[in-house]
XYZ file of N, CA, C and O in Angstrom:
500
model
N -15.242 7.540 -26.616
C -14.560 7.015 -25.457
C -15.575 6.564 -24.410
O -16.708 7.018 -24.400
N -15.118 5.670 -23.539
C -15.932 5.187 -22.444
C -15.521 5.921 -21.179
O -14.333 6.017 -20.854
N -16.496 6.433 -20.471
C -16.251 7.085 -19.195
C -16.792 6.221 -18.069
O -17.872 5.643 -18.186
N -16.036 6.125 -16.979
C -16.425 5.334 -15.831
C -16.256 6.159 -14.569
O -15.254 6.855 -14.405
N -17.224 6.055 -13.671
C -17.195 6.783 -12.416
C -17.567 5.840 -11.289
O -18.665 5.276 -11.288
N -16.655 5.675 -10.325
C -16.900 4.820 -9.176
C -17.498 5.620 -8.024
O -17.255 6.824 -7.903
N -18.232 4.924 -7.169
C -18.769 5.528 -5.963
C -19.013 4.436 -4.934
O -18.994 3.253 -5.255
N -19.228 4.842 -3.696
C -19.574 3.907 -2.640
C -18.473 3.627 -1.641
O -18.725 2.977 -0.620
N -17.267 4.093 -1.897
C -16.181 3.864 -0.969
C -16.333 4.693 0.293
O -17.132 5.619 0.366
N -15.548 4.344 1.295
C -15.590 5.058 2.553
C -14.894 4.280 3.639
O -14.143 3.341 3.377
N -15.152 4.672 4.875
C -14.564 4.032 6.044
C -15.525 2.993 6.593
O -16.700 3.281 6.822
N -15.023 1.785 6.814
C -15.842 0.696 7.329
C -15.028 -0.102 8.333
O -13.806 -0.217 8.207
N -15.690 -0.644 9.326
C -15.013 -1.460 10.321
C -14.728 -2.854 9.787
O -15.408 -3.346 8.891
N -13.715 -3.472 10.343
C -13.403 -4.847 9.992
C -14.638 -5.725 10.195
O -15.312 -5.641 11.219
N -14.928 -6.563 9.195
C -16.107 -7.404 9.237
C -17.330 -6.775 8.603
O -18.347 -7.460 8.422
N -17.250 -5.508 8.250
C -18.368 -4.800 7.666
C -18.478 -5.005 6.171
O -17.741 -5.782 5.568
N -19.412 -4.271 5.564
C -19.710 -4.421 4.145
C -19.763 -3.073 3.451
O -20.113 -2.053 4.054
N -19.419 -3.090 2.178
C -19.498 -1.919 1.315
C -19.952 -2.377 -0.059
O -19.530 -3.434 -0.534
N -20.797 -1.597 -0.705
C -21.185 -1.868 -2.076
C -20.679 -0.743 -2.969
O -21.092 0.406 -2.823
N -19.786 -1.085 -3.873
C -19.243 -0.132 -4.819
C -20.069 -0.134 -6.098
O -20.580 -1.172 -6.519
N -20.174 1.032 -6.712
C -20.896 1.175 -7.964
C -19.983 1.773 -9.022
O -19.130 2.605 -8.713
N -20.165 1.350 -10.245
C -19.427 1.882 -11.379
C -20.414 2.242 -12.466
O -21.027 1.354 -13.071
N -20.587 3.525 -12.696
C -21.426 4.006 -13.782
C -20.555 4.191 -15.017
O -19.555 4.896 -14.960
N -20.927 3.544 -16.108
C -20.134 3.631 -17.327
C -20.988 4.154 -18.478
O -22.184 3.890 -18.566
N -20.349 4.896 -19.360
C -21.044 5.526 -20.463
C -20.088 5.726 -21.632
O -18.907 5.381 -21.548
N -20.611 6.289 -22.700
C -19.794 6.615 -23.859
C -20.046 5.759 -25.084
O -19.632 6.121 -26.178
N -20.715 4.627 -24.917
C -21.032 3.729 -26.018
C -22.488 3.294 -25.919
O -22.770 2.138 -25.603
N -23.408 4.195 -26.199
C -24.829 3.851 -26.107
C -25.181 2.656 -26.976
O -24.786 2.567 -28.138
N -25.928 1.738 -26.402
C -26.359 0.563 -27.135
C -25.324 -0.530 -27.271
O -25.580 -1.541 -27.937
N -24.155 -0.363 -26.647
C -23.092 -1.351 -26.733
C -22.528 -1.623 -25.346
O -22.211 -0.693 -24.608
N -22.389 -2.895 -25.006
C -21.841 -3.291 -23.716
C -20.487 -3.965 -23.894
O -20.126 -4.369 -24.993
N -19.750 -4.103 -22.795
C -18.387 -4.605 -22.843
C -18.014 -5.130 -21.462
O -18.654 -4.785 -20.468
N -16.961 -5.951 -21.377
C -16.559 -6.457 -20.061
C -16.063 -5.333 -19.162
O -15.446 -4.370 -19.620
N -16.327 -5.476 -17.876
C -15.881 -4.511 -16.881
C -15.205 -5.260 -15.744
O -15.671 -6.329 -15.329
N -14.114 -4.701 -15.251
C -13.363 -5.312 -14.163
C -13.185 -4.329 -13.020
O -13.198 -3.107 -13.215
N -13.019 -4.871 -11.827
C -12.635 -4.097 -10.659
C -11.189 -4.419 -10.298
O -10.810 -5.593 -10.224
N -10.399 -3.387 -10.082
C -9.030 -3.500 -9.610
C -8.903 -2.756 -8.293
O -9.758 -1.938 -7.941
N -7.829 -3.022 -7.580
C -7.538 -2.251 -6.386
C -6.046 -2.026 -6.266
O -5.241 -2.789 -6.796
N -5.688 -0.965 -5.563
C -4.290 -0.642 -5.351
C -4.117 -0.104 -3.937
O -4.661 0.943 -3.597
N -3.372 -0.838 -3.134
C -3.071 -0.429 -1.772
C -1.779 0.374 -1.759
O -0.972 0.306 -2.683
N -1.576 1.119 -0.688
C -0.374 1.931 -0.546
C 0.867 1.066 -0.658
O 0.992 0.048 0.028
N 1.771 1.446 -1.535
C 3.020 0.732 -1.699
C 2.934 -0.536 -2.513
O 3.924 -1.267 -2.612
N 1.769 -0.830 -3.090
C 1.597 -2.040 -3.871
C 1.113 -1.704 -5.281
O 0.609 -0.608 -5.545
N 1.262 -2.646 -6.179
C 0.787 -2.473 -7.532
C -0.713 -2.689 -7.642
O -1.370 -3.171 -6.723
N -1.249 -2.317 -8.785
C -2.668 -2.504 -9.023
C -2.952 -3.975 -9.323
O -2.272 -4.593 -10.144
N -3.963 -4.539 -8.668
C -4.271 -5.949 -8.821
C -5.743 -6.160 -9.157
O -6.615 -5.414 -8.716
N -5.999 -7.202 -9.914
C -7.357 -7.538 -10.319
C -8.134 -8.107 -9.145
O -7.649 -8.989 -8.434
N -9.348 -7.621 -8.960
C -10.247 -8.117 -7.929
C -11.310 -9.032 -8.534
O -11.541 -10.140 -8.045
N -11.942 -8.574 -9.598
C -13.053 -9.304 -10.195
C -13.339 -8.760 -11.584
O -13.018 -7.616 -11.887
N -13.948 -9.586 -12.432
C -14.459 -9.086 -13.696
C -15.758 -9.782 -14.064
O -16.079 -10.848 -13.534
N -16.477 -9.159 -14.995
C -17.751 -9.685 -15.456
C -17.869 -9.414 -16.945
O -17.509 -8.338 -17.421
N -18.352 -10.391 -17.696
C -18.514 -10.222 -19.130
C -19.702 -9.325 -19.435
O -20.480 -8.965 -18.556
N -19.859 -8.979 -20.709
C -20.832 -7.956 -21.086
C -22.256 -8.321 -20.700
O -23.060 -7.441 -20.368
N -22.581 -9.607 -20.741
C -23.931 -10.046 -20.425
C -24.025 -10.706 -19.051
O -25.071 -11.257 -18.706
N -22.947 -10.656 -18.283
C -22.934 -11.256 -16.967
C -22.824 -12.760 -16.969
O -22.969 -13.387 -15.910
N -22.563 -13.347 -18.112
C -22.518 -14.797 -18.227
C -21.338 -15.401 -17.482
O -21.445 -16.505 -16.933
N -20.215 -14.680 -17.459
C -19.008 -15.173 -16.813
C -18.506 -14.151 -15.809
O -18.446 -12.957 -16.115
N -18.142 -14.618 -14.629
C -17.534 -13.772 -13.612
C -16.266 -14.430 -13.106
O -16.091 -15.640 -13.201
N -15.386 -13.613 -12.552
C -14.126 -14.093 -12.001
C -13.830 -13.346 -10.714
O -14.112 -12.149 -10.593
N -13.226 -14.063 -9.758
C -12.799 -13.456 -8.505
C -11.369 -13.883 -8.200
O -11.019 -15.056 -8.344
N -10.560 -12.936 -7.770
C -9.204 -13.249 -7.361
C -9.235 -14.152 -6.136
O -10.188 -14.116 -5.350
N -8.199 -14.970 -5.955
C -8.189 -15.885 -4.805
C -8.364 -15.199 -3.460
O -8.993 -15.768 -2.557
N -7.851 -13.990 -3.309
C -7.956 -13.319 -2.013
C -9.382 -12.911 -1.662
O -9.650 -12.551 -0.513
N -10.287 -12.959 -2.630
C -11.683 -12.629 -2.338
C -12.290 -13.633 -1.365
O -13.101 -13.270 -0.497
N -11.935 -14.891 -1.507
C -12.339 -15.955 -0.578
C -13.846 -16.019 -0.374
O -14.332 -16.226 0.740
N -14.601 -15.817 -1.456
C -16.040 -15.929 -1.405
C -16.760 -14.754 -0.789
O -17.987 -14.813 -0.608
N -16.059 -13.679 -0.480
C -16.660 -12.553 0.239
C -17.312 -11.513 -0.658
O -18.140 -10.730 -0.175
N -16.949 -11.464 -1.932
C -17.417 -10.401 -2.828
C -18.328 -10.971 -3.904
O -18.238 -12.145 -4.275
N -19.187 -10.106 -4.441
C -20.058 -10.466 -5.546
C -20.082 -9.334 -6.560
O -20.370 -8.189 -6.212
N -19.769 -9.651 -7.815
C -19.841 -8.670 -8.881
C -21.145 -8.889 -9.645
O -21.581 -10.026 -9.842
N -21.760 -7.805 -10.073
C -22.994 -7.885 -10.836
C -23.102 -6.658 -11.729
O -22.347 -5.699 -11.581
N -24.047 -6.698 -12.668
C -24.250 -5.538 -13.523
C -25.700 -5.433 -13.945
O -26.435 -6.422 -13.990
N -26.088 -4.209 -14.255
C -27.417 -3.907 -14.752
C -27.215 -3.080 -16.010
O -27.001 -1.872 -15.946
N -27.260 -3.735 -17.158
C -26.961 -3.052 -18.407
C -27.995 -1.988 -18.762
O -27.670 -0.998 -19.420
N -29.225 -2.181 -18.341
C -30.256 -1.187 -18.609
C -29.937 0.137 -17.929
O -30.350 1.195 -18.397
N -29.205 0.070 -16.820
C -28.824 1.264 -16.080
C -27.365 1.644 -16.279
O -26.893 2.607 -15.666
N -26.645 0.894 -17.101
C -25.213 1.127 -17.321
C -24.448 1.159 -16.002
O -23.655 2.073 -15.738
N -24.676 0.131 -15.186
C -24.059 0.066 -13.872
C -23.425 -1.300 -13.643
O -23.963 -2.330 -14.057
N -22.282 -1.296 -12.987
C -21.623 -2.495 -12.500
C -21.391 -2.317 -11.011
O -20.998 -1.231 -10.568
N -21.609 -3.381 -10.247
C -21.522 -3.300 -8.800
C -20.514 -4.303 -8.260
O -20.258 -5.342 -8.856
N -19.962 -3.985 -7.108
C -19.121 -4.915 -6.378
C -19.558 -4.879 -4.917
O -19.276 -3.913 -4.204
N -20.260 -5.915 -4.500
C -20.672 -6.046 -3.108
C -19.546 -6.725 -2.349
O -19.142 -7.835 -2.693
N -19.038 -6.073 -1.313
C -17.922 -6.591 -0.543
C -18.360 -6.786 0.902
O -18.735 -5.831 1.581
N -18.301 -8.017 1.358
C -18.680 -8.376 2.715
C -17.468 -8.894 3.478
O -16.446 -9.230 2.897
N -17.606 -8.978 4.789
C -16.549 -9.503 5.657
C -15.206 -8.855 5.364
O -14.184 -9.522 5.219
N -15.208 -7.548 5.288
C -14.002 -6.822 4.923
C -12.934 -6.931 6.002
O -13.232 -7.003 7.197
N -11.700 -6.942 5.554
C -10.536 -7.047 6.414
C -9.645 -5.831 6.201
O -9.701 -5.197 5.151
N -8.798 -5.488 7.182
C -7.885 -4.362 6.981
C -7.049 -4.492 5.717
O -6.712 -3.480 5.095
N -6.735 -5.721 5.325
C -5.953 -5.953 4.121
C -6.687 -5.546 2.849
O -6.069 -5.433 1.787
N -7.999 -5.333 2.939
C -8.771 -4.887 1.787
C -8.681 -3.380 1.570
O -9.206 -2.874 0.574
N -8.064 -2.666 2.476
C -7.924 -1.222 2.339
C -7.155 -0.889 1.069
O -6.031 -1.348 0.875
N -7.761 -0.098 0.201
C -7.148 0.233 -1.073
C -8.037 1.216 -1.817
O -9.193 1.440 -1.451
N -7.485 1.795 -2.869
C -8.290 2.509 -3.845
C -8.832 1.493 -4.839
O -8.071 0.683 -5.374
N -10.128 1.525 -5.063
C -10.768 0.576 -5.966
C -11.162 1.274 -7.260
O -11.749 2.356 -7.243
N -10.833 0.645 -8.378
C -11.063 1.203 -9.700
C -11.897 0.249 -10.541
O -11.695 -0.963 -10.498
N -12.803 0.785 -11.328
C -13.430 -0.019 -12.365
C -12.787 0.326 -13.696
O -12.321 1.453 -13.920
N -12.721 -0.657 -14.569
C -12.067 -0.501 -15.856
C -12.835 -1.280 -16.914
O -13.420 -2.318 -16.624
N -12.803 -0.781 -18.131
C -13.517 -1.397 -19.236
C -12.548 -1.920 -20.279
O -11.564 -1.257 -20.620
N -12.827 -3.115 -20.779
C -12.101 -3.692 -21.905
C -13.012 -3.575 -23.117
O -13.988 -4.319 -23.243
N -12.693 -2.643 -24.007
C -13.560 -2.312 -25.131
C -13.025 -2.860 -26.445
O -13.792 -3.359 -27.274
N -11.729 -2.782 -26.660
C -11.138 -3.119 -27.949
C -10.511 -4.498 -27.928
O -9.737 -4.830 -27.022
N -10.830 -5.277 -28.948
C -10.241 -6.596 -29.087
C -10.823 -7.599 -28.105
O -11.711 -7.293 -27.307
N -10.301 -8.825 -28.155
C -10.821 -9.870 -27.271
C -10.392 -9.647 -25.833
O -9.330 -9.096 -25.552
N -11.237 -10.088 -24.922
C -10.935 -9.996 -23.498
C -10.149 -11.235 -23.076
O -10.641 -12.086 -22.326
N -8.923 -11.313 -23.557
C -8.078 -12.473 -23.287
C -6.979 -12.183 -22.282
O -6.136 -13.037 -22.021
N -6.954 -10.983 -21.724
C -5.994 -10.625 -20.696
C -6.634 -9.645 -19.727
O -7.323 -8.713 -20.151
N -6.399 -9.865 -18.435
C -6.973 -8.990 -17.419
C -5.896 -8.299 -16.602
O -6.133 -7.888 -15.464
N -4.711 -8.175 -17.177
C -3.678 -7.344 -16.579
C -4.092 -5.889 -16.671
O -4.813 -5.500 -17.594
N -3.648 -5.055 -15.730
C -4.033 -3.638 -15.798
C -3.732 -2.998 -17.145
O -4.529 -2.202 -17.646
N -2.607 -3.336 -17.759
C -2.215 -2.705 -19.014
C -3.099 -3.112 -20.176
O -3.061 -2.472 -21.229
N -3.898 -4.166 -20.015
C -4.785 -4.612 -21.075
C -6.125 -3.884 -21.075
O -6.888 -4.022 -22.032
N -6.420 -3.145 -20.037
C -7.687 -2.441 -19.956
C -7.629 -1.144 -20.756
O -6.579 -0.501 -20.844
N -8.748 -0.762 -21.351
C -8.783 0.380 -22.250
C -9.184 1.692 -21.587
O -8.700 2.755 -21.974
N -10.064 1.632 -20.606
C -10.542 2.832 -19.925
C -10.639 2.582 -18.437
O -10.980 1.478 -17.997
N -10.366 3.629 -17.659
C -10.354 3.551 -16.206
C -11.163 4.675 -15.577
O -11.216 5.789 -16.103
N -11.772 4.376 -14.437
C -12.332 5.413 -13.608
C -11.257 6.020 -12.731
O -10.098 5.588 -12.728
N -11.628 7.026 -11.961
C -10.670 7.715 -11.099
C -10.453 7.006 -9.771
O -9.488 7.306 -9.068
N -11.310 6.079 -9.419
C -11.147 5.303 -8.207
C -11.967 5.821 -7.043
O -12.361 6.984 -6.994
N -12.225 4.939 -6.097
C -12.886 5.291 -4.848
C -12.167 4.564 -3.714
O -11.840 3.387 -3.827
N -11.905 5.270 -2.635
C -11.091 4.738 -1.552
C -11.946 3.978 -0.552
O -12.975 4.479 -0.088
N -11.502 2.771 -0.225
C -12.122 1.957 0.814
C -11.101 1.770 1.924
O -10.009 1.253 1.688
N -11.449 2.194 3.124
C -10.576 2.055 4.276
C -11.258 1.168 5.309
O -12.360 1.479 5.766
N -10.599 0.078 5.664
C -11.145 -0.875 6.626
C -10.344 -0.749 7.910
O -9.146 -1.027 7.936
N -10.993 -0.338 8.973
C -10.325 -0.145 10.251
C -10.306 -1.442 11.037
O -11.226 -2.264 10.958
N -9.247 -1.615 11.826
C -9.101 -2.806 12.651
C -9.583 -2.577 14.065
O -9.777 -3.511 14.819
């Protein structure tokens, strides 16, 4: 199994920045696509960004509006999400997830194979 652990969340003022980290393990010598999702109070889980195993392809949801950057360091088994110009609407629990089995042809939450426990980001107004 693949294990994922998020870190870096916390309280930040509107307009500030946070860098989230996702440490993933369980498949030594093998990499796979990783995505970031978020879930705000009273809302469903939504895709924020994803990155392919070698970083060749990245995706950002429209609400990112150029503010976030996803990256990975496979030598360290780490995926990062740099979030700048944060807004109160970005307040949510942020999760990293791995797509391990089959083709990465869907990025709905139900298509992901493994999830971390999440890290909370709170943006104050």
